[in-house]
């Protein structure tokens, strides 16, 4: 990655894709019982992802950020920021690697949530 000279990290307090910490713990219990991450949220009565990125517009405006190179595998984030009028110059993937512990999780994120993961990450 080229040296950019500056960066911004926005923290949005939206634990568990917007369902909150207590419900995320409940979702983990359902996952331990066999549900995948999407099924767990849905069994608790939530959509797969309830996060809201509206506040990013004001945060970027305050920081005088006109465009971003977004580090994400999630195309929903790219689309959400674009709809808010934030120019996403580039999407930079985040690849952590595949192992027996995250295999199902990564496949669920790609298959059910549309995350853009390389084939090497999914194999």
mmCIF file of N, CA and C in Angstrom:
data_model
loop_
_atom_site.group_PDB
_atom_site.id
_atom_site.type_symbol
_atom_site.label_atom_id
_atom_site.label_comp_id
_atom_site.label_asym_id
_atom_site.label_seq_id
_atom_site.Cartn_x
_atom_site.Cartn_y
_atom_site.Cartn_z
ATOM 1 N N UNK A 1 0.851 -1.179 0.000
ATOM 2 C CA UNK A 1 0.000 0.000 0.000
ATOM 3 C C UNK A 1 0.895 1.240 0.000
ATOM 4 N N UNK A 2 0.615 2.195 -0.855
ATOM 5 C CA UNK A 2 1.433 3.418 -0.885
ATOM 6 C C UNK A 2 1.223 4.251 0.373
ATOM 7 N N UNK A 3 2.208 5.015 0.707
ATOM 8 C CA UNK A 3 2.127 5.904 1.863
ATOM 9 C C UNK A 3 1.202 7.067 1.526
ATOM 10 N N UNK A 4 0.180 7.251 2.305
ATOM 11 C CA UNK A 4 -0.801 8.303 2.050
ATOM 12 C C UNK A 4 -0.508 9.580 2.830
ATOM 13 N N UNK A 5 0.197 9.466 3.930
ATOM 14 C CA UNK A 5 0.517 10.648 4.713
ATOM 15 C C UNK A 5 -0.461 10.937 5.825
ATOM 16 N N UNK A 6 -1.685 10.438 5.716
ATOM 17 C CA UNK A 6 -2.687 10.675 6.755
ATOM 18 C C UNK A 6 -3.794 9.648 6.605
ATOM 19 N N UNK A 7 -4.525 9.468 7.665
ATOM 20 C CA UNK A 7 -5.651 8.543 7.620
ATOM 21 C C UNK A 7 -6.660 8.888 8.690
ATOM 22 N N UNK A 8 -7.835 8.324 8.562
ATOM 23 C CA UNK A 8 -8.914 8.562 9.511
ATOM 24 C C UNK A 8 -9.527 7.220 9.875
ATOM 25 N N UNK A 9 -9.739 7.006 11.142
ATOM 26 C CA UNK A 9 -10.447 5.833 11.617
ATOM 27 C C UNK A 9 -11.731 6.319 12.275
ATOM 28 N N UNK A 10 -12.864 5.895 11.733
ATOM 29 C CA UNK A 10 -14.148 6.238 12.346
ATOM 30 C C UNK A 10 -14.630 5.047 13.146
ATOM 31 N N UNK A 11 -14.941 5.253 14.410
ATOM 32 C CA UNK A 11 -15.514 4.198 15.235
ATOM 33 C C UNK A 11 -16.996 4.487 15.391
ATOM 34 N N UNK A 12 -17.806 3.561 14.936
ATOM 35 C CA UNK A 12 -19.253 3.689 15.082
ATOM 36 C C UNK A 12 -19.696 2.658 16.110
ATOM 37 N N UNK A 13 -20.295 3.099 17.168
ATOM 38 C CA UNK A 13 -20.705 2.215 18.255
ATOM 39 C C UNK A 13 -21.956 1.438 17.826
ATOM 40 N N UNK A 14 -21.720 0.405 17.001
ATOM 41 C CA UNK A 14 -22.819 -0.388 16.453
ATOM 42 C C UNK A 14 -22.478 -1.875 16.574
ATOM 43 N N UNK A 15 -22.224 -2.302 17.785
ATOM 44 C CA UNK A 15 -21.797 -3.670 18.044
ATOM 45 C C UNK A 15 -22.752 -4.688 17.444
ATOM 46 N N UNK A 16 -22.178 -5.748 16.922
ATOM 47 C CA UNK A 16 -22.980 -6.854 16.419
ATOM 48 C C UNK A 16 -23.810 -6.497 15.204
ATOM 49 N N UNK A 17 -23.243 -5.726 14.295
ATOM 50 C CA UNK A 17 -23.939 -5.243 13.107
ATOM 51 C C UNK A 17 -25.208 -4.480 13.483
ATOM 52 N N UNK A 18 -25.130 -3.743 14.568
ATOM 53 C CA UNK A 18 -26.215 -2.847 14.941
ATOM 54 C C UNK A 18 -27.222 -3.421 15.912
ATOM 55 N N UNK A 19 -27.015 -4.637 16.415
ATOM 56 C CA UNK A 19 -28.006 -5.221 17.331
ATOM 57 C C UNK A 19 -27.666 -4.987 18.794
ATOM 58 N N UNK A 20 -26.491 -4.481 19.072
ATOM 59 C CA UNK A 20 -26.089 -4.177 20.441
ATOM 60 C C UNK A 20 -25.329 -5.330 21.085
ATOM 61 N N UNK A 21 -24.605 -5.009 22.134
ATOM 62 C CA UNK A 21 -23.719 -5.969 22.778
ATOM 63 C C UNK A 21 -24.466 -7.148 23.394
ATOM 64 N N UNK A 22 -25.540 -6.881 24.136
ATOM 65 C CA UNK A 22 -26.282 -7.970 24.783
ATOM 66 C C UNK A 22 -26.836 -8.930 23.742
ATOM 67 N N UNK A 23 -27.425 -8.382 22.681
ATOM 68 C CA UNK A 23 -27.965 -9.253 21.634
ATOM 69 C C UNK A 23 -26.866 -9.961 20.865
ATOM 70 N N UNK A 24 -25.700 -9.358 20.747
ATOM 71 C CA UNK A 24 -24.582 -10.035 20.093
ATOM 72 C C UNK A 24 -24.161 -11.248 20.919
ATOM 73 N N UNK A 25 -24.168 -11.114 22.228
ATOM 74 C CA UNK A 25 -23.851 -12.259 23.096
ATOM 75 C C UNK A 25 -24.905 -13.349 22.916
ATOM 76 N N UNK A 26 -26.165 -12.959 22.813
ATOM 77 C CA UNK A 26 -27.219 -13.937 22.541
ATOM 78 C C UNK A 26 -27.002 -14.606 21.180
ATOM 79 N N UNK A 27 -26.573 -13.829 20.207
ATOM 80 C CA UNK A 27 -26.293 -14.377 18.878
ATOM 81 C C UNK A 27 -25.134 -15.372 18.949
ATOM 82 N N UNK A 28 -24.114 -15.070 19.751
ATOM 83 C CA UNK A 28 -22.999 -16.008 19.915
ATOM 84 C C UNK A 28 -23.493 -17.331 20.496
ATOM 85 N N UNK A 29 -24.436 -17.274 21.436
ATOM 86 C CA UNK A 29 -24.994 -18.510 21.996
ATOM 87 C C UNK A 29 -25.675 -19.334 20.902
ATOM 88 N N UNK A 30 -26.417 -18.671 20.024
ATOM 89 C CA UNK A 30 -27.069 -19.372 18.920
ATOM 90 C C UNK A 30 -26.037 -19.930 17.941
ATOM 91 N N UNK A 31 -24.959 -19.199 17.733
ATOM 92 C CA UNK A 31 -23.901 -19.689 16.860
ATOM 93 C C UNK A 31 -23.226 -20.914 17.478
ATOM 94 N N UNK A 32 -23.030 -20.892 18.778
ATOM 95 C CA UNK A 32 -22.457 -22.061 19.453
ATOM 96 C C UNK A 32 -23.357 -23.282 19.313
ATOM 97 N N UNK A 33 -24.663 -23.040 19.145
ATOM 98 C CA UNK A 33 -25.630 -24.130 18.980
ATOM 99 C C UNK A 33 -25.816 -24.530 17.519
ATOM 100 N N UNK A 34 -25.064 -23.878 16.586
ATOM 101 C CA UNK A 34 -25.103 -24.309 15.200
ATOM 102 C C UNK A 34 -25.563 -23.290 14.181
ATOM 103 N N UNK A 35 -26.138 -22.177 14.608
ATOM 104 C CA UNK A 35 -26.584 -21.149 13.652
ATOM 105 C C UNK A 35 -25.376 -20.404 13.103
ATOM 106 N N UNK A 36 -25.481 -19.940 11.856
ATOM 107 C CA UNK A 36 -24.420 -19.072 11.363
ATOM 108 C C UNK A 36 -24.715 -17.640 11.820
ATOM 109 N N UNK A 37 -23.834 -16.724 11.518
ATOM 110 C CA UNK A 37 -23.951 -15.352 12.023
ATOM 111 C C UNK A 37 -25.228 -14.654 11.548
ATOM 112 N N UNK A 38 -25.647 -14.919 10.309
ATOM 113 C CA UNK A 38 -26.873 -14.321 9.777
ATOM 114 C C UNK A 38 -28.100 -14.964 10.418
ATOM 115 N N UNK A 39 -28.116 -16.296 10.475
ATOM 116 C CA UNK A 39 -29.243 -17.012 11.087
ATOM 117 C C UNK A 39 -29.438 -16.602 12.541
ATOM 118 N N UNK A 40 -28.345 -16.414 13.258
ATOM 119 C CA UNK A 40 -28.437 -16.027 14.670
ATOM 120 C C UNK A 40 -29.139 -14.680 14.819
ATOM 121 N N UNK A 41 -28.743 -13.697 14.016
ATOM 122 C CA UNK A 41 -29.406 -12.390 14.077
ATOM 123 C C UNK A 41 -30.886 -12.518 13.748
ATOM 124 N N UNK A 42 -31.194 -13.283 12.710
ATOM 125 C CA UNK A 42 -32.581 -13.433 12.286
ATOM 126 C C UNK A 42 -33.420 -14.155 13.331
ATOM 127 N N UNK A 43 -32.867 -15.151 13.996
ATOM 128 C CA UNK A 43 -33.589 -15.867 15.060
ATOM 129 C C UNK A 43 -33.909 -14.948 16.240
ATOM 130 N N UNK A 44 -33.077 -13.932 16.416
ATOM 131 C CA UNK A 44 -33.326 -12.949 17.483
ATOM 132 C C UNK A 44 -34.295 -11.855 17.031
ATOM 133 N N UNK A 45 -34.748 -11.930 15.777
ATOM 134 C CA UNK A 45 -35.718 -10.961 15.270
ATOM 135 C C UNK A 45 -35.111 -9.759 14.576
ATOM 136 N N UNK A 46 -33.837 -9.845 14.215
ATOM 137 C CA UNK A 46 -33.145 -8.734 13.574
ATOM 138 C C UNK A 46 -32.825 -9.079 12.123
ATOM 139 N N UNK A 47 -32.649 -8.047 11.305
ATOM 140 C CA UNK A 47 -32.096 -8.248 9.975
ATOM 141 C C UNK A 47 -30.631 -8.651 10.120
ATOM 142 N N UNK A 48 -30.053 -9.124 9.041
ATOM 143 C CA UNK A 48 -28.650 -9.563 9.077
ATOM 144 C C UNK A 48 -27.702 -8.431 9.462
ATOM 145 N N UNK A 49 -28.025 -7.194 9.068
ATOM 146 C CA UNK A 49 -27.142 -6.062 9.354
ATOM 147 C C UNK A 49 -27.976 -4.802 9.503
ATOM 148 N N UNK A 50 -27.957 -4.201 10.682
ATOM 149 C CA UNK A 50 -28.754 -3.004 10.977
ATOM 150 C C UNK A 50 -27.918 -1.736 11.114
ATOM 151 N N UNK A 51 -26.652 -1.804 10.748
ATOM 152 C CA UNK A 51 -25.807 -0.624 10.938
ATOM 153 C C UNK A 51 -26.270 0.546 10.066
ATOM 154 N N UNK A 52 -26.045 1.739 10.590
ATOM 155 C CA UNK A 52 -26.414 2.985 9.915
ATOM 156 C C UNK A 52 -25.152 3.826 9.786
ATOM 157 N N UNK A 53 -24.838 4.231 8.560
ATOM 158 C CA UNK A 53 -23.609 4.974 8.302
ATOM 159 C C UNK A 53 -23.858 6.468 8.110
ATOM 160 N N UNK A 54 -25.073 6.930 8.373
ATOM 161 C CA UNK A 54 -25.434 8.330 8.144
ATOM 162 C C UNK A 54 -24.489 9.293 8.856
ATOM 163 N N UNK A 55 -24.097 8.956 10.072
ATOM 164 C CA UNK A 55 -23.250 9.866 10.848
ATOM 165 C C UNK A 55 -21.872 10.066 10.224
ATOM 166 N N UNK A 56 -21.469 9.165 9.335
ATOM 167 C CA UNK A 56 -20.156 9.308 8.678
ATOM 168 C C UNK A 56 -20.077 10.584 7.852
ATOM 169 N N UNK A 57 -21.184 10.961 7.242
ATOM 170 C CA UNK A 57 -21.177 12.168 6.404
ATOM 171 C C UNK A 57 -20.727 13.374 7.221
ATOM 172 N N UNK A 58 -21.306 13.582 8.390
ATOM 173 C CA UNK A 58 -20.933 14.733 9.226
ATOM 174 C C UNK A 58 -19.524 14.599 9.785
ATOM 175 N N UNK A 59 -19.133 13.376 10.112
ATOM 176 C CA UNK A 59 -17.786 13.161 10.651
ATOM 177 C C UNK A 59 -16.732 13.488 9.595
ATOM 178 N N UNK A 60 -16.944 12.996 8.373
ATOM 179 C CA UNK A 60 -15.995 13.304 7.298
ATOM 180 C C UNK A 60 -16.004 14.797 6.968
ATOM 181 N N UNK A 61 -17.174 15.408 6.977
ATOM 182 C CA UNK A 61 -17.258 16.847 6.704
ATOM 183 C C UNK A 61 -16.480 17.633 7.762
ATOM 184 N N UNK A 62 -16.652 17.265 9.022
ATOM 185 C CA UNK A 62 -15.944 17.944 10.110
ATOM 186 C C UNK A 62 -14.426 17.800 9.940
ATOM 187 N N UNK A 63 -13.980 16.633 9.493
ATOM 188 C CA UNK A 63 -12.552 16.381 9.304
ATOM 189 C C UNK A 63 -12.034 16.870 7.953
ATOM 190 N N UNK A 64 -12.941 17.437 7.150
ATOM 191 C CA UNK A 64 -12.612 17.949 5.813
ATOM 192 C C UNK A 64 -12.045 16.851 4.912
ATOM 193 N N UNK A 65 -12.663 15.682 5.000
ATOM 194 C CA UNK A 65 -12.286 14.551 4.159
ATOM 195 C C UNK A 65 -13.250 14.517 2.986
ATOM 196 N N UNK A 66 -12.716 14.663 1.778
ATOM 197 C CA UNK A 66 -13.559 14.712 0.591
ATOM 198 C C UNK A 66 -13.753 13.372 -0.096
ATOM 199 N N UNK A 67 -12.794 12.468 0.075
ATOM 200 C CA UNK A 67 -12.913 11.147 -0.533
ATOM 201 C C UNK A 67 -12.128 10.160 0.331
ATOM 202 N N UNK A 68 -12.443 8.892 0.163
ATOM 203 C CA UNK A 68 -11.809 7.874 0.996
ATOM 204 C C UNK A 68 -11.335 6.701 0.154
ATOM 205 N N UNK A 69 -10.320 6.040 0.668
ATOM 206 C CA UNK A 69 -9.935 4.698 0.235
ATOM 207 C C UNK A 69 -10.366 3.820 1.398
ATOM 208 N N UNK A 70 -11.419 3.081 1.197
ATOM 209 C CA UNK A 70 -12.096 2.374 2.279
ATOM 210 C C UNK A 70 -11.540 0.972 2.453
ATOM 211 N N UNK A 71 -11.104 0.661 3.652
ATOM 212 C CA UNK A 71 -10.632 -0.681 3.979
ATOM 213 C C UNK A 71 -11.826 -1.512 4.426
ATOM 214 N N UNK A 72 -12.299 -2.386 3.532
ATOM 215 C CA UNK A 72 -13.449 -3.236 3.843
ATOM 216 C C UNK A 72 -13.570 -4.344 2.816
ATOM 217 N N UNK A 73 -14.241 -5.401 3.206
ATOM 218 C CA UNK A 73 -14.639 -6.458 2.278
ATOM 219 C C UNK A 73 -16.133 -6.378 2.001
ATOM 220 N N UNK A 74 -16.811 -5.443 2.646
ATOM 221 C CA UNK A 74 -18.261 -5.373 2.647
ATOM 222 C C UNK A 74 -18.763 -4.346 1.623
ATOM 223 N N UNK A 75 -19.368 -4.804 0.523
ATOM 224 C CA UNK A 75 -19.867 -3.865 -0.483
ATOM 225 C C UNK A 75 -21.021 -2.997 0.022
ATOM 226 N N UNK A 76 -21.709 -3.429 1.054
ATOM 227 C CA UNK A 76 -22.788 -2.620 1.630
ATOM 228 C C UNK A 76 -22.226 -1.320 2.195
ATOM 229 N N UNK A 77 -21.054 -1.375 2.803
ATOM 230 C CA UNK A 77 -20.427 -0.157 3.330
ATOM 231 C C UNK A 77 -20.074 0.799 2.203
ATOM 232 N N UNK A 78 -19.526 0.260 1.121
ATOM 233 C CA UNK A 78 -19.181 1.103 -0.031
ATOM 234 C C UNK A 78 -20.441 1.788 -0.554
ATOM 235 N N UNK A 79 -21.497 1.025 -0.763
ATOM 236 C CA UNK A 79 -22.753 1.577 -1.282
ATOM 237 C C UNK A 79 -23.370 2.585 -0.327
ATOM 238 N N UNK A 80 -23.319 2.300 0.972
ATOM 239 C CA UNK A 80 -23.906 3.211 1.955
ATOM 240 C C UNK A 80 -23.193 4.562 1.940
ATOM 241 N N UNK A 81 -21.866 4.551 1.914
ATOM 242 C CA UNK A 81 -21.120 5.809 1.894
ATOM 243 C C UNK A 81 -21.343 6.558 0.590
ATOM 244 N N UNK A 82 -21.381 5.830 -0.518
ATOM 245 C CA UNK A 82 -21.616 6.460 -1.815
ATOM 246 C C UNK A 82 -22.979 7.145 -1.843
ATOM 247 N N UNK A 83 -24.003 6.483 -1.307
ATOM 248 C CA UNK A 83 -25.353 7.068 -1.255
ATOM 249 C C UNK A 83 -25.390 8.320 -0.386
ATOM 250 N N UNK A 84 -24.486 8.400 0.585
ATOM 251 C CA UNK A 84 -24.409 9.578 1.457
ATOM 252 C C UNK A 84 -23.619 10.720 0.816
ATOM 253 N N UNK A 85 -23.111 10.488 -0.388
ATOM 254 C CA UNK A 85 -22.348 11.522 -1.079
ATOM 255 C C UNK A 85 -20.865 11.514 -0.760
ATOM 256 N N UNK A 86 -20.395 10.452 -0.127
ATOM 257 C CA UNK A 86 -18.975 10.326 0.194
ATOM 258 C C UNK A 86 -18.318 9.561 -0.949
ATOM 259 N N UNK A 87 -17.321 10.164 -1.568
ATOM 260 C CA UNK A 87 -16.648 9.525 -2.698
ATOM 261 C C UNK A 87 -15.730 8.423 -2.191
ATOM 262 N N UNK A 88 -15.995 7.209 -2.630
ATOM 263 C CA UNK A 88 -15.129 6.079 -2.307
ATOM 264 C C UNK A 88 -14.218 5.860 -3.514
ATOM 265 N N UNK A 89 -12.992 6.370 -3.404
ATOM 266 C CA UNK A 89 -12.020 6.271 -4.500
ATOM 267 C C UNK A 89 -11.619 4.838 -4.767
ATOM 268 N N UNK A 90 -11.487 4.073 -3.699
ATOM 269 C CA UNK A 90 -10.982 2.720 -3.823
ATOM 270 C C UNK A 90 -11.444 1.912 -2.622
ATOM 271 N N UNK A 91 -11.645 0.620 -2.851
ATOM 272 C CA UNK A 91 -11.921 -0.315 -1.766
ATOM 273 C C UNK A 91 -10.699 -1.191 -1.599
ATOM 274 N N UNK A 92 -10.159 -1.175 -0.401
ATOM 275 C CA UNK A 92 -8.972 -1.965 -0.114
ATOM 276 C C UNK A 92 -9.390 -3.173 0.717
ATOM 277 N N UNK A 93 -9.187 -4.392 0.199
ATOM 278 C CA UNK A 93 -9.620 -5.581 0.927
ATOM 279 C C UNK A 93 -8.816 -5.808 2.200
ATOM 280 N N UNK A 94 -9.457 -6.480 3.144
ATOM 281 C CA UNK A 94 -8.804 -6.889 4.391
ATOM 282 C C UNK A 94 -8.856 -8.408 4.416
ATOM 283 N N UNK A 95 -7.735 -9.032 4.257
ATOM 284 C CA UNK A 95 -7.668 -10.495 4.223
ATOM 285 C C UNK A 95 -6.913 -10.984 5.454
ATOM 286 N N UNK A 96 -7.557 -11.850 6.229
ATOM 287 C CA UNK A 96 -6.936 -12.349 7.453
ATOM 288 C C UNK A 96 -6.438 -13.768 7.312
ATOM 289 N N UNK A 97 -6.862 -14.445 6.290
ATOM 290 C CA UNK A 97 -6.465 -15.838 6.110
ATOM 291 C C UNK A 97 -7.558 -16.788 6.563
ATOM 292 N N UNK A 98 -7.482 -17.960 6.051
ATOM 293 C CA UNK A 98 -8.498 -18.978 6.283
ATOM 294 C C UNK A 98 -7.945 -20.037 7.235
ATOM 295 N N UNK A 99 -8.786 -20.512 8.152
ATOM 296 C CA UNK A 99 -8.405 -21.635 9.001
ATOM 297 C C UNK A 99 -9.670 -22.389 9.409
ATOM 298 N N UNK A 100 -9.499 -23.479 10.105
ATOM 299 C CA UNK A 100 -10.649 -24.305 10.503
ATOM 300 C C UNK A 100 -11.621 -23.554 11.408
ATOM 301 N N UNK A 101 -11.124 -22.574 12.146
ATOM 302 C CA UNK A 101 -11.963 -21.843 13.100
ATOM 303 C C UNK A 101 -12.829 -20.782 12.440
ATOM 304 N N UNK A 102 -12.392 -20.232 11.302
ATOM 305 C CA UNK A 102 -13.175 -19.169 10.669
ATOM 306 C C UNK A 102 -13.776 -19.569 9.322
ATOM 307 N N UNK A 103 -13.613 -20.827 8.933
ATOM 308 C CA UNK A 103 -14.085 -21.300 7.628
ATOM 309 C C UNK A 103 -15.566 -21.010 7.409
ATOM 310 N N UNK A 104 -16.417 -21.469 8.282
ATOM 311 C CA UNK A 104 -17.864 -21.285 8.117
ATOM 312 C C UNK A 104 -18.242 -19.804 8.162
ATOM 313 N N UNK A 105 -17.613 -19.071 9.062
ATOM 314 C CA UNK A 105 -17.895 -17.643 9.208
ATOM 315 C C UNK A 105 -17.574 -16.886 7.921
ATOM 316 N N UNK A 106 -16.391 -17.124 7.352
ATOM 317 C CA UNK A 106 -15.999 -16.438 6.122
ATOM 318 C C UNK A 106 -16.919 -16.819 4.962
ATOM 319 N N UNK A 107 -17.273 -18.090 4.868
ATOM 320 C CA UNK A 107 -18.163 -18.536 3.797
ATOM 321 C C UNK A 107 -19.558 -17.931 3.955
ATOM 322 N N UNK A 108 -20.022 -17.772 5.175
ATOM 323 C CA UNK A 108 -21.313 -17.117 5.419
ATOM 324 C C UNK A 108 -21.247 -15.648 5.022
ATOM 325 N N UNK A 109 -20.166 -14.975 5.400
ATOM 326 C CA UNK A 109 -20.029 -13.556 5.037
ATOM 327 C C UNK A 109 -20.018 -13.372 3.526
ATOM 328 N N UNK A 110 -19.321 -14.253 2.815
ATOM 329 C CA UNK A 110 -19.280 -14.156 1.355
ATOM 330 C C UNK A 110 -20.614 -14.573 0.740
ATOM 331 N N UNK A 111 -21.154 -15.697 1.184
ATOM 332 C CA UNK A 111 -22.351 -16.245 0.569
ATOM 333 C C UNK A 111 -23.639 -15.524 0.898
ATOM 334 N N UNK A 112 -23.799 -15.121 2.151
ATOM 335 C CA UNK A 112 -25.058 -14.507 2.587
ATOM 336 C C UNK A 112 -25.011 -12.990 2.668
ATOM 337 N N UNK A 113 -23.831 -12.429 2.909
ATOM 338 C CA UNK A 113 -23.715 -10.981 3.070
ATOM 339 C C UNK A 113 -22.995 -10.311 1.899
ATOM 340 N N UNK A 114 -22.512 -11.114 0.950
ATOM 341 C CA UNK A 114 -21.890 -10.558 -0.249
ATOM 342 C C UNK A 114 -20.493 -10.007 -0.065
ATOM 343 N N UNK A 115 -19.829 -10.360 1.029
ATOM 344 C CA UNK A 115 -18.478 -9.847 1.252
ATOM 345 C C UNK A 115 -17.559 -10.300 0.131
ATOM 346 N N UNK A 116 -16.670 -9.416 -0.264
ATOM 347 C CA UNK A 116 -15.754 -9.667 -1.361
ATOM 348 C C UNK A 116 -14.464 -10.238 -0.811
ATOM 349 N N UNK A 117 -14.357 -11.558 -0.849
ATOM 350 C CA UNK A 117 -13.196 -12.256 -0.323
ATOM 351 C C UNK A 117 -12.523 -13.021 -1.442
ATOM 352 N N UNK A 118 -11.198 -13.051 -1.420
ATOM 353 C CA UNK A 118 -10.468 -13.766 -2.456
ATOM 354 C C UNK A 118 -10.700 -15.260 -2.319
ATOM 355 N N UNK A 119 -10.540 -15.952 -3.429
ATOM 356 C CA UNK A 119 -10.734 -17.398 -3.424
ATOM 357 C C UNK A 119 -9.753 -18.070 -2.465
ATOM 358 N N UNK A 120 -8.547 -17.542 -2.345
ATOM 359 C CA UNK A 120 -7.565 -18.139 -1.444
ATOM 360 C C UNK A 120 -8.000 -18.010 0.013
ATOM 361 N N UNK A 121 -8.750 -16.964 0.332
ATOM 362 C CA UNK A 121 -9.264 -16.807 1.689
ATOM 363 C C UNK A 121 -10.383 -17.813 1.960
ATOM 364 N N UNK A 122 -11.140 -18.133 0.931
ATOM 365 C CA UNK A 122 -12.284 -19.028 1.097
ATOM 366 C C UNK A 122 -11.943 -20.500 0.943
ATOM 367 N N UNK A 123 -10.722 -20.827 0.486
ATOM 368 C CA UNK A 123 -10.407 -22.249 0.292
ATOM 369 C C UNK A 123 -9.638 -22.830 1.443
#
